[in-house]
Amino acid sequence: MEKREFIEKLQRALAGGLGSSLVADNVRYYQDYIESEIRKGRSEQEVLEQLGDPRLLAKSIIEANKRAGASYGSNMEYDEEVRSDSEEDEYTNEFKKRGFILPEWLIVLIAAVVFIVIIGVVTSLLSFFSPVIIIALIIILVVKLFQSNTK
């Protein structure tokens, strides 16, 4: 496993149980740690072997944050893979563009509720003002009839 792959797996695993700022802090820490150990003369492979499985490391970090009362998001298990790598990349890119993602069914549900509320408001307004509208139309009709009879 290479450093890039280790960091990506760590980041994905942490995203399931921590807020984005904590994920970024932990990823930055491990990137810096790996770089500093390599500068000390250790091989990248040796450092990564010492750190172990990035998902297990992420699980430990999430658990430590839970005990500290700082966890966010879901309680994803260490070996739970939610998305394949290509789907994860797509998800991450979309997340960066929009800030958050709503499931399609939730968007449809929100649109339906908004539509129903608008129809309800329009219907209520029409039913409330219909007596006034009808009286106004009758008055206009009577005035028009008198105007046409006097000419």
Short mmCIF file of C-alpha atoms in Angstrom, two decimals, residues 122 125-141:
data_model
loop_
_atom_site.label_atom_id
_atom_site.label_comp_id
_atom_site.label_asym_id
_atom_site.label_seq_id
_atom_site.Cartn_x
_atom_site.Cartn_y
_atom_site.Cartn_z
CA VAL A 122 -54.13 29.41 -3.25
CA LEU A 125 -57.20 32.53 -0.54
CA LEU A 126 -59.74 31.87 -3.28
CA SER A 127 -62.29 30.48 -0.83
CA PHE A 128 -61.73 33.44 1.52
CA PHE A 129 -62.03 36.09 -1.18
CA SER A 130 -64.65 34.38 -3.37
CA PRO A 131 -67.63 36.21 -1.76
CA VAL A 132 -65.91 39.55 -2.36
CA ILE A 133 -64.98 38.59 -5.93
CA ILE A 134 -68.52 37.42 -6.71
CA ILE A 135 -70.09 40.63 -5.32
CA ALA A 136 -67.57 42.75 -7.26
CA LEU A 137 -68.38 40.86 -10.49
CA ILE A 138 -72.14 41.33 -9.92
CA ILE A 139 -71.66 45.07 -9.32
CA ILE A 140 -69.54 45.38 -12.48
CA LEU A 141 -72.17 43.45 -14.47
#
